Amino acid sequence: MKNPRNAGRKKQISEETIQSIRKRYKDGEKISKLAVEYGVTRQALYKRMQEKNTQSIVLEYFVDGRCATRIEVDVPKESIHIVNYAKELSKRAFGLQDNPSWEDFAEFLEEQYRKIMTKREYDTNIYLCQERNKTDFSMAEILQKQTNQKEFLQIQEQEKIDHFPAFHFTKKDILYTRTDTDGYQLKALSKDRRFFVKSQAAVGTELMDDWAVELIADDLCEQLQIPHVHQEECRFIYAEREWKAVFSKNFELDGYTFISFERLLERMGLSSTKNSEFVHLTAIEKLKWCAHQLSQAGNLSYDECQKYMLDMAVLDCLLGNVDRHTRNFGLFYNTIEGCYEIPLVFDNGMGLFEHDSYRKQYKSFEEAMRTVYVSPYGEDPFDLLDILEREFSITQVYPALKTLSYKNYPLTSFAAEYMERMVSLWQK
């Protein structure tokens, strides 16, 4: 018989309490003692402990303040059903997967838990639908209490502190890419294609610390509010070897295709390398020429394009980046909207002398600086910053430069002096 009025005796012990009782019973406490404590019969308590939680759990995965994926969890059957609301694949809880498995769900929970325990800042949150005030950490705790099926979040204690993700790759995943600094670097997409992973570069026989420069650049962009591809530290494991590395979201999953500046010029019948007039332009004229071509190629505001070029020039000066060639800046083409957009700044690792395998052998800072110039302008970074300040008043465009700071990584003594001189320049 149905019970539409929900009549009859109510359960006296909440699900949360019964979980605690189960643990105490497992630890050796007598069920008769527990029954007396909670004012129920021994038989009633034992029956209650044997009940399984059959209620489905509904989670909402939020990105940038909007629900990206709704996750319906059937714990007894160990199955999930998802509904994606985000168009961008990278914002969806399971990326490319429309029918994730229970194991995929376990990995998803572990990833969320690890983010919290390592105190990494993310723009995502997970909520129980009926309790929107819950954060993703308490969500994980609640889910653990409600499942009682298996331990999802098997995170070792040492992983909770100072832990960096490890990406494992096979030969078919790897592209050996030659860098413009006569070196090699391992690059690959993660198995689910959600992340682009880039190992430290090798120049000659020397492993570079360009991964650290990428993280310093990421922090500088945050300070200056420069739109950029966010980088995080990780480990790159291939052929039983391990490298330090950085990883970032694969923006192609959001429908973006990167078109390099040189490629855009070719489409317009132009070239920065074959154009003798470009070579003889001043630094400011080159910056404005590039901004004009970007504006024309993408039908974009000139001011936005000029700000993009200025952002890169300032960042490259602060890093001493020598690798801003015309194929690592350009425009994004948004395949979802069918239009061009100003891209995020990326590929900032060849700075702070990490492009030069001889950097530890120089006897003076001035000698080390002979290999440092900012492309495509061909200028000393300290001189170029002075030129940019006179033209654009960059200390007003980027107020944070007055209190600029660099993250501390074990780079060369010349890198430390470079950063100290740059900070001193702006404190004046």
Short mmCIF file of C-alpha atoms in Angstrom, two decimals:
data_model
loop_
_atom_site.label_atom_id
_atom_site.label_comp_id
_atom_site.label_asym_id
_atom_site.label_seq_id
_atom_site.Cartn_x
_atom_site.Cartn_y
_atom_site.Cartn_z
CA MET A 1 0.00 0.00 0.00
CA LYS A 2 1.25 3.46 -0.85
CA ASN A 3 1.79 6.02 1.88
CA PRO A 4 1.05 9.40 0.25
CA ARG A 5 0.85 11.20 3.58
CA ASN A 6 4.17 9.70 4.66
CA ALA A 7 2.42 8.44 7.77
CA GLY A 8 3.93 6.13 10.35
CA ARG A 9 6.93 6.16 12.66
CA LYS A 10 9.76 8.48 11.61
CA LYS A 11 13.37 7.40 11.64
CA GLN A 12 14.90 8.63 14.85
CA ILE A 13 18.51 8.58 13.69
CA SER A 14 19.78 10.67 10.81
CA GLU A 15 21.84 9.22 7.99
CA GLU A 16 24.88 11.18 9.19
CA THR A 17 24.49 9.74 12.70
CA ILE A 18 24.07 6.19 11.42
CA GLN A 19 27.34 6.53 9.57
CA SER A 20 29.02 7.45 12.85
CA ILE A 21 27.36 4.49 14.59
CA ARG A 22 28.54 2.13 11.84
CA LYS A 23 32.10 3.32 12.40
CA ARG A 24 31.88 2.91 16.18
CA TYR A 25 30.43 -0.59 15.76
CA LYS A 26 33.22 -1.47 13.34
CA ASP A 27 35.76 -0.18 15.87
CA GLY A 28 34.45 -2.68 18.48
CA GLU A 29 31.64 -1.02 20.40
CA LYS A 30 28.71 -3.27 21.36
CA ILE A 31 25.47 -2.74 19.46
CA SER A 32 23.46 -3.12 22.67
CA LYS A 33 25.37 -0.23 24.25
CA LEU A 34 24.85 1.95 21.17
CA ALA A 35 21.12 1.12 21.13
CA VAL A 36 20.75 2.29 24.74
CA GLU A 37 22.67 5.50 23.98
CA TYR A 38 20.34 6.40 21.10
CA GLY A 39 17.13 5.20 22.77
CA VAL A 40 16.19 2.45 20.33
CA THR A 41 15.98 -1.34 20.52
CA ARG A 42 18.92 -3.47 19.57
CA GLN A 43 16.95 -5.06 16.72
CA ALA A 44 15.80 -1.66 15.36
CA LEU A 45 19.30 -0.25 15.40
CA TYR A 46 20.77 -3.31 13.72
CA LYS A 47 18.12 -3.14 10.99
CA ARG A 48 18.78 0.56 10.52
CA MET A 49 22.49 -0.08 10.17
CA GLN A 50 21.84 -2.64 7.42
CA GLU A 51 19.84 -0.19 5.32
CA LYS A 52 21.51 1.16 2.21
CA ASN A 53 21.19 4.71 1.17
CA THR A 54 19.24 4.45 -2.09
CA GLN A 55 18.73 8.16 -2.55
CA SER A 56 20.38 9.53 -5.67
CA ILE A 57 22.79 12.40 -5.27
CA VAL A 58 22.64 15.31 -7.69
CA LEU A 59 25.71 17.51 -8.03
CA GLU A 60 26.19 20.69 -10.04
CA TYR A 61 29.64 21.53 -11.37
CA PHE A 62 30.06 25.29 -11.65
CA VAL A 63 32.64 27.16 -13.73
CA ASP A 64 32.86 30.96 -13.78
CA GLY A 65 29.67 31.17 -11.74
CA ARG A 66 27.57 29.05 -14.13
CA CYS A 67 26.53 25.42 -13.98
CA ALA A 68 28.67 23.63 -16.57
CA THR A 69 27.64 20.02 -15.80
CA ARG A 70 24.85 18.41 -13.78
CA ILE A 71 25.87 15.03 -12.35
CA GLU A 72 23.26 12.52 -11.18
CA VAL A 73 24.87 9.84 -8.99
CA ASP A 74 23.29 6.44 -8.31
CA VAL A 75 25.49 5.10 -5.54
CA PRO A 76 24.11 1.53 -5.12
CA LYS A 77 24.30 0.89 -8.88
CA GLU A 78 27.64 2.70 -9.15
CA SER A 79 26.54 4.68 -12.18
CA ILE A 80 26.21 8.33 -13.12
CA HIS A 81 24.30 10.35 -15.67
CA ILE A 82 25.42 13.81 -16.76
CA VAL A 83 23.90 16.79 -18.51
CA ASN A 84 26.34 19.32 -19.99
CA TYR A 85 25.33 22.98 -20.17
CA ALA A 86 28.69 24.48 -21.15
CA LYS A 87 29.53 24.69 -24.85
CA GLU A 88 33.25 24.76 -24.13
CA LEU A 89 34.55 21.22 -23.62
CA SER A 90 37.24 22.31 -21.17
CA LYS A 91 34.59 23.65 -18.80
CA ARG A 92 32.64 20.41 -18.69
CA ALA A 93 33.26 18.13 -15.73
CA PHE A 94 34.31 15.21 -17.95
CA GLY A 95 35.57 17.04 -21.03
CA LEU A 96 34.96 15.04 -24.19
CA GLN A 97 33.17 12.22 -22.42
CA ASP A 98 29.37 12.22 -22.65
CA ASN A 99 28.96 8.87 -20.86
CA PRO A 100 31.61 8.75 -18.12
CA SER A 101 32.08 5.56 -16.14
CA TRP A 102 32.05 5.10 -12.37
CA GLU A 103 35.86 5.01 -12.48
CA ASP A 104 35.87 8.32 -14.36
CA PHE A 105 33.70 9.74 -11.60
CA ALA A 106 36.14 8.49 -8.96
CA GLU A 107 39.04 10.15 -10.81
CA PHE A 108 37.01 13.35 -11.09
CA LEU A 109 36.45 13.41 -7.32
CA GLU A 110 40.12 12.75 -6.64
CA GLU A 111 41.08 15.64 -8.90
CA GLN A 112 38.71 18.01 -7.09
CA TYR A 113 39.96 16.87 -3.71
CA ARG A 114 43.58 17.29 -4.74
CA LYS A 115 42.91 20.86 -5.85
CA ILE A 116 41.62 21.69 -2.42
CA MET A 117 44.34 19.92 -0.47
CA THR A 118 47.14 21.55 -2.47
CA LYS A 119 45.42 24.94 -2.07
CA ARG A 120 45.49 25.61 -5.79
CA GLU A 121 43.06 28.32 -6.83
CA TYR A 122 40.47 27.35 -9.41
CA ASP A 123 37.38 28.97 -10.82
CA THR A 124 35.27 25.85 -10.26
CA ASN A 125 32.91 24.75 -7.49
CA ILE A 126 30.73 21.71 -6.95
CA TYR A 127 27.41 21.84 -5.09
CA LEU A 128 24.81 19.43 -3.87
CA CYS A 129 21.70 20.79 -5.56
CA GLN A 130 19.76 21.01 -2.31
CA GLU A 131 22.64 22.67 -0.45
CA ARG A 132 24.12 25.42 -2.60
CA ASN A 133 26.14 26.81 0.28
CA LYS A 134 28.37 23.72 0.24
CA THR A 135 31.87 24.06 -1.21
CA ASP A 136 33.56 21.37 -3.25
CA PHE A 137 35.53 20.16 -0.20
CA SER A 138 32.44 19.61 1.96
CA MET A 139 30.75 18.07 -1.08
CA ALA A 140 33.47 15.43 -1.20
CA GLU A 141 33.04 14.73 2.52
CA ILE A 142 29.26 14.46 2.19
CA LEU A 143 29.56 12.12 -0.76
CA GLN A 144 31.96 9.90 1.13
CA LYS A 145 29.54 9.68 4.06
CA GLN A 146 26.58 8.90 1.84
CA THR A 147 28.19 6.24 -0.36
CA ASN A 148 29.82 3.92 2.17
CA GLN A 149 30.66 1.81 -0.89
CA LYS A 150 34.36 2.38 -1.44
CA GLU A 151 37.02 4.94 -0.71
CA PHE A 152 36.99 7.40 -3.62
CA LEU A 153 39.57 9.85 -2.44
CA GLN A 154 42.64 7.74 -1.84
CA ILE A 155 45.03 10.63 -1.51
CA GLN A 156 48.24 9.85 0.34
CA GLU A 157 49.14 12.18 3.19
CA GLN A 158 52.34 13.31 1.44
CA GLU A 159 50.29 14.19 -1.65
CA LYS A 160 48.30 16.75 0.32
CA ILE A 161 51.29 19.03 0.68
CA ASP A 162 53.59 20.23 -2.09
CA HIS A 163 52.14 17.79 -4.61
CA PHE A 164 52.27 18.33 -8.35
CA PRO A 165 50.33 16.28 -10.90
CA ALA A 166 52.22 13.72 -12.95
CA PHE A 167 51.40 13.14 -16.62
CA HIS A 168 52.49 9.83 -18.16
CA PHE A 169 53.04 9.62 -21.91
CA THR A 170 53.93 7.00 -24.50
CA LYS A 171 55.82 7.44 -27.76
CA LYS A 172 52.67 8.07 -29.79
CA ASP A 173 51.77 11.00 -27.51
CA ILE A 174 55.05 12.86 -27.96
CA LEU A 175 56.06 15.51 -30.46
CA TYR A 176 59.75 16.33 -30.51
CA THR A 177 59.62 20.01 -31.25
CA ARG A 178 62.71 21.99 -32.05
CA THR A 179 62.80 25.33 -30.29
CA ASP A 180 64.00 28.60 -31.80
CA THR A 181 66.87 28.49 -29.31
CA ASP A 182 68.40 25.39 -30.93
CA GLY A 183 66.94 23.01 -28.39
CA TYR A 184 64.34 20.28 -27.96
CA GLN A 185 61.27 20.12 -25.80
CA LEU A 186 58.70 17.40 -25.12
CA LYS A 187 55.13 18.52 -25.67
CA ALA A 188 51.93 16.49 -25.50
CA LEU A 189 48.22 16.54 -24.76
CA SER A 190 46.93 14.69 -21.71
CA LYS A 191 45.02 11.47 -22.39
CA ASP A 192 41.66 13.24 -22.14
CA ARG A 193 42.99 16.18 -24.23
CA ARG A 194 42.02 18.62 -21.49
CA PHE A 195 45.58 19.80 -20.82
CA PHE A 196 48.60 20.81 -22.88
CA VAL A 197 51.79 19.68 -21.14
CA LYS A 198 55.24 21.06 -21.88
CA SER A 199 58.44 19.70 -20.35
CA GLN A 200 61.54 21.71 -19.58
CA ALA A 201 63.58 22.45 -22.68
CA ALA A 202 66.98 20.94 -23.45
CA VAL A 203 69.54 23.19 -25.10
CA GLY A 204 72.57 21.13 -26.03
CA THR A 205 73.09 18.78 -23.09
CA GLU A 206 71.72 21.30 -20.59
CA LEU A 207 68.23 20.97 -19.11
CA MET A 208 66.77 24.46 -18.77
CA ASP A 209 64.55 25.88 -16.05
CA ASP A 210 62.18 27.49 -18.52
CA TRP A 211 59.29 25.82 -16.65
CA ALA A 212 60.08 28.14 -13.71
CA VAL A 213 60.13 31.16 -16.02
CA GLU A 214 56.66 30.15 -17.26
CA LEU A 215 55.40 30.19 -13.67
CA ILE A 216 57.05 33.53 -12.98
CA ALA A 217 55.43 34.90 -16.15
CA ASP A 218 52.06 33.53 -15.04
CA ASP A 219 52.40 35.36 -11.72
CA LEU A 220 53.47 38.62 -13.40
CA CYS A 221 50.45 38.43 -15.69
CA GLU A 222 48.23 38.05 -12.64
CA GLN A 223 49.79 41.14 -11.07
CA LEU A 224 49.46 43.19 -14.24
CA GLN A 225 46.03 41.75 -15.13
CA ILE A 226 47.27 40.60 -18.52
CA PRO A 227 44.99 37.94 -20.09
CA HIS A 228 47.14 34.83 -20.38
CA VAL A 229 47.15 31.05 -20.61
CA HIS A 230 47.36 29.97 -16.97
CA GLN A 231 50.31 27.64 -16.28
CA GLU A 232 50.79 25.21 -13.41
CA GLU A 233 53.72 23.09 -12.36
CA CYS A 234 53.67 19.35 -13.01
CA ARG A 235 55.85 16.34 -13.82
CA PHE A 236 56.31 14.99 -17.34
CA ILE A 237 57.00 11.23 -17.36
CA TYR A 238 58.08 9.44 -20.54
CA ALA A 239 60.25 6.39 -21.25
CA GLU A 240 60.98 5.89 -17.54
CA ARG A 241 62.36 9.41 -17.26
CA GLU A 242 60.89 12.40 -15.50
CA TRP A 243 61.13 16.10 -16.32
CA LYS A 244 59.87 19.21 -14.63
CA ALA A 245 57.08 20.74 -16.66
CA VAL A 246 54.07 23.02 -16.82
CA PHE A 247 50.53 22.31 -17.96
CA SER A 248 47.66 24.51 -19.10
CA LYS A 249 44.11 24.10 -20.32
CA ASN A 250 43.82 23.07 -23.95
CA PHE A 251 42.05 26.14 -25.36
CA GLU A 252 41.17 24.24 -28.54
CA LEU A 253 38.49 22.42 -26.52
CA ASP A 254 36.76 25.78 -26.11
CA GLY A 255 36.54 26.14 -29.88
CA TYR A 256 39.62 28.35 -30.29
CA THR A 257 42.16 27.93 -33.06
CA PHE A 258 45.39 29.90 -32.84
CA ILE A 259 46.47 31.66 -36.05
CA SER A 260 50.02 32.99 -35.89
CA PHE A 261 50.85 36.56 -36.87
CA GLU A 262 53.10 35.38 -39.69
CA ARG A 263 50.28 33.20 -41.05
CA LEU A 264 47.89 36.16 -40.93
CA LEU A 265 50.41 38.27 -42.82
CA GLU A 266 50.80 35.60 -45.48
CA ARG A 267 47.04 35.63 -46.03
CA MET A 268 47.27 39.38 -46.65
CA GLY A 269 50.26 39.02 -48.96
CA LEU A 270 52.64 40.52 -46.38
CA SER A 271 55.66 39.32 -44.38
CA SER A 272 57.64 40.58 -41.41
CA THR A 273 60.80 38.75 -42.51
CA LYS A 274 60.76 39.66 -46.22
CA ASN A 275 59.61 43.22 -45.65
CA SER A 276 62.74 45.37 -45.54
CA GLU A 277 60.71 48.38 -44.42
CA PHE A 278 59.61 46.54 -41.25
CA VAL A 279 63.20 45.78 -40.30
CA HIS A 280 64.09 49.47 -40.34
CA LEU A 281 61.11 50.68 -38.30
CA THR A 282 61.64 51.91 -34.76
CA ALA A 283 60.41 49.76 -31.86
CA ILE A 284 57.23 51.84 -31.44
CA GLU A 285 56.59 51.83 -35.18
CA LYS A 286 56.94 48.04 -35.24
CA LEU A 287 54.52 47.64 -32.33
CA LYS A 288 51.95 49.87 -34.01
CA TRP A 289 52.47 48.21 -37.40
CA CYS A 290 51.80 44.78 -35.86
CA ALA A 291 48.72 46.12 -34.05
CA HIS A 292 47.40 47.60 -37.30
CA GLN A 293 47.86 44.31 -39.19
CA LEU A 294 46.12 42.33 -36.42
CA SER A 295 43.26 44.81 -36.47
CA GLN A 296 42.89 44.47 -40.24
CA ALA A 297 43.22 40.69 -40.31
CA GLY A 298 40.68 40.05 -37.54
CA ASN A 299 38.36 43.04 -38.04
CA LEU A 300 39.14 44.04 -34.45
CA SER A 301 39.54 47.31 -32.61
CA TYR A 302 42.98 48.84 -33.15
CA ASP A 303 43.16 49.90 -29.49
CA GLU A 304 42.57 46.29 -28.35
CA CYS A 305 45.27 45.03 -30.71
CA GLN A 306 47.72 47.70 -29.55
CA LYS A 307 47.05 46.76 -25.90
CA TYR A 308 47.74 43.11 -26.76
CA MET A 309 51.08 44.02 -28.35
CA LEU A 310 51.92 46.28 -25.42
CA ASP A 311 51.08 43.52 -22.91
CA MET A 312 53.52 41.15 -24.60
CA ALA A 313 56.24 43.77 -24.94
CA VAL A 314 56.05 44.74 -21.26
CA LEU A 315 55.99 41.10 -20.13
CA ASP A 316 58.92 40.21 -22.36
CA CYS A 317 60.91 43.10 -20.96
CA LEU A 318 60.21 42.01 -17.39
CA LEU A 319 61.32 38.48 -18.24
CA GLY A 320 64.08 39.20 -20.70
CA ASN A 321 62.23 36.88 -23.07
CA VAL A 322 64.10 36.44 -26.37
CA ASP A 323 61.60 34.09 -28.01
CA ARG A 324 58.65 36.32 -29.00
CA HIS A 325 58.82 35.43 -32.68
CA THR A 326 55.98 36.10 -35.11
CA ARG A 327 54.66 32.55 -34.86
CA ASN A 328 53.89 32.54 -31.14
CA PHE A 329 51.60 35.56 -31.17
CA GLY A 330 48.66 36.31 -33.43
CA LEU A 331 44.89 35.84 -33.06
CA PHE A 332 42.38 33.29 -31.82
CA TYR A 333 39.66 32.18 -34.22
CA ASN A 334 36.51 31.32 -32.28
CA THR A 335 34.94 28.45 -34.23
CA ILE A 336 31.81 28.55 -32.06
CA GLU A 337 31.07 32.22 -32.73
CA GLY A 338 32.77 32.38 -36.14
CA CYS A 339 34.98 35.40 -35.44
CA TYR A 340 38.52 36.44 -34.49
CA GLU A 341 39.45 37.40 -30.93
CA ILE A 342 42.46 38.80 -29.10
CA PRO A 343 44.32 35.71 -27.85
CA LEU A 344 45.68 34.93 -24.42
CA VAL A 345 49.42 35.52 -24.01
CA PHE A 346 51.41 32.26 -23.88
CA ASP A 347 54.87 30.74 -24.48
CA ASN A 348 56.96 32.87 -22.13
CA GLY A 349 59.64 30.41 -20.98
CA MET A 350 62.76 31.57 -22.81
CA GLY A 351 63.54 34.42 -20.45
CA LEU A 352 65.75 35.17 -17.45
CA PHE A 353 68.69 33.64 -19.39
CA GLU A 354 67.00 30.21 -19.68
CA HIS A 355 67.49 30.36 -23.46
CA ASP A 356 71.27 30.24 -23.14
CA SER A 357 73.15 27.04 -22.25
CA TYR A 358 76.24 29.12 -21.41
CA ARG A 359 74.40 31.27 -18.87
CA LYS A 360 76.28 29.81 -15.88
CA GLN A 361 79.69 30.45 -17.42
CA TYR A 362 79.54 34.21 -17.85
CA LYS A 363 81.74 36.28 -15.55
CA SER A 364 79.53 39.35 -15.35
CA PHE A 365 75.90 40.40 -15.72
CA GLU A 366 76.80 42.64 -18.63
CA GLU A 367 78.40 39.71 -20.46
CA ALA A 368 75.27 37.58 -19.93
CA MET A 369 73.06 40.43 -21.21
CA ARG A 370 74.74 40.33 -24.61
CA THR A 371 72.41 37.51 -25.62
CA VAL A 372 69.22 39.21 -24.38
CA TYR A 373 67.00 41.32 -26.61
CA VAL A 374 63.25 41.60 -27.06
CA SER A 375 61.73 40.42 -30.34
CA PRO A 376 60.47 41.47 -32.77
CA TYR A 377 61.92 44.85 -31.76
CA GLY A 378 65.59 43.94 -31.40
CA GLU A 379 65.91 46.11 -28.29
CA ASP A 380 67.58 45.69 -24.91
CA PRO A 381 64.70 45.06 -22.44
CA PHE A 382 65.68 47.88 -20.09
CA ASP A 383 65.93 50.31 -23.01
CA LEU A 384 62.65 49.08 -24.48
CA LEU A 385 60.80 49.60 -21.19
CA ASP A 386 62.03 53.18 -21.12
CA ILE A 387 60.83 53.65 -24.72
CA LEU A 388 57.42 52.16 -23.88
CA GLU A 389 57.08 54.36 -20.81
CA ARG A 390 57.73 57.51 -22.82
CA GLU A 391 55.21 56.50 -25.50
CA PHE A 392 52.43 54.86 -23.48
CA SER A 393 53.01 55.88 -19.82
CA ILE A 394 52.97 52.22 -18.88
CA THR A 395 53.26 52.95 -15.15
CA GLN A 396 49.71 54.30 -15.46
CA VAL A 397 48.52 51.48 -17.73
CA TYR A 398 49.87 48.92 -15.24
CA PRO A 399 49.75 50.49 -11.76
CA ALA A 400 50.87 47.21 -10.18
CA LEU A 401 54.30 47.69 -11.74
CA LYS A 402 55.06 50.13 -8.93
CA THR A 403 54.94 47.25 -6.47
CA LEU A 404 56.12 44.53 -8.81
CA SER A 405 57.46 41.30 -7.31
CA TYR A 406 58.89 38.08 -8.71
CA LYS A 407 58.27 34.56 -7.51
CA ASN A 408 61.36 32.95 -6.06
CA TYR A 409 62.77 30.02 -8.02
CA PRO A 410 66.36 28.66 -7.97
CA LEU A 411 67.52 30.25 -11.22
CA THR A 412 71.00 31.59 -11.97
CA SER A 413 72.55 34.48 -10.09
CA PHE A 414 72.23 36.56 -13.27
CA ALA A 415 68.47 35.94 -13.28
CA ALA A 416 68.29 37.08 -9.66
CA GLU A 417 70.20 40.24 -10.53
CA TYR A 418 67.97 40.84 -13.55
CA MET A 419 64.83 40.67 -11.42
CA GLU A 420 66.39 42.86 -8.71
CA ARG A 421 67.35 45.54 -11.26
CA MET A 422 63.90 45.45 -12.83
CA VAL A 423 62.18 45.86 -9.46
CA SER A 424 64.58 48.66 -8.52
CA LEU A 425 63.84 50.45 -11.81
CA TRP A 426 60.15 50.63 -10.99
CA GLN A 427 60.53 51.49 -7.34
CA LYS A 428 62.11 54.73 -8.47
#
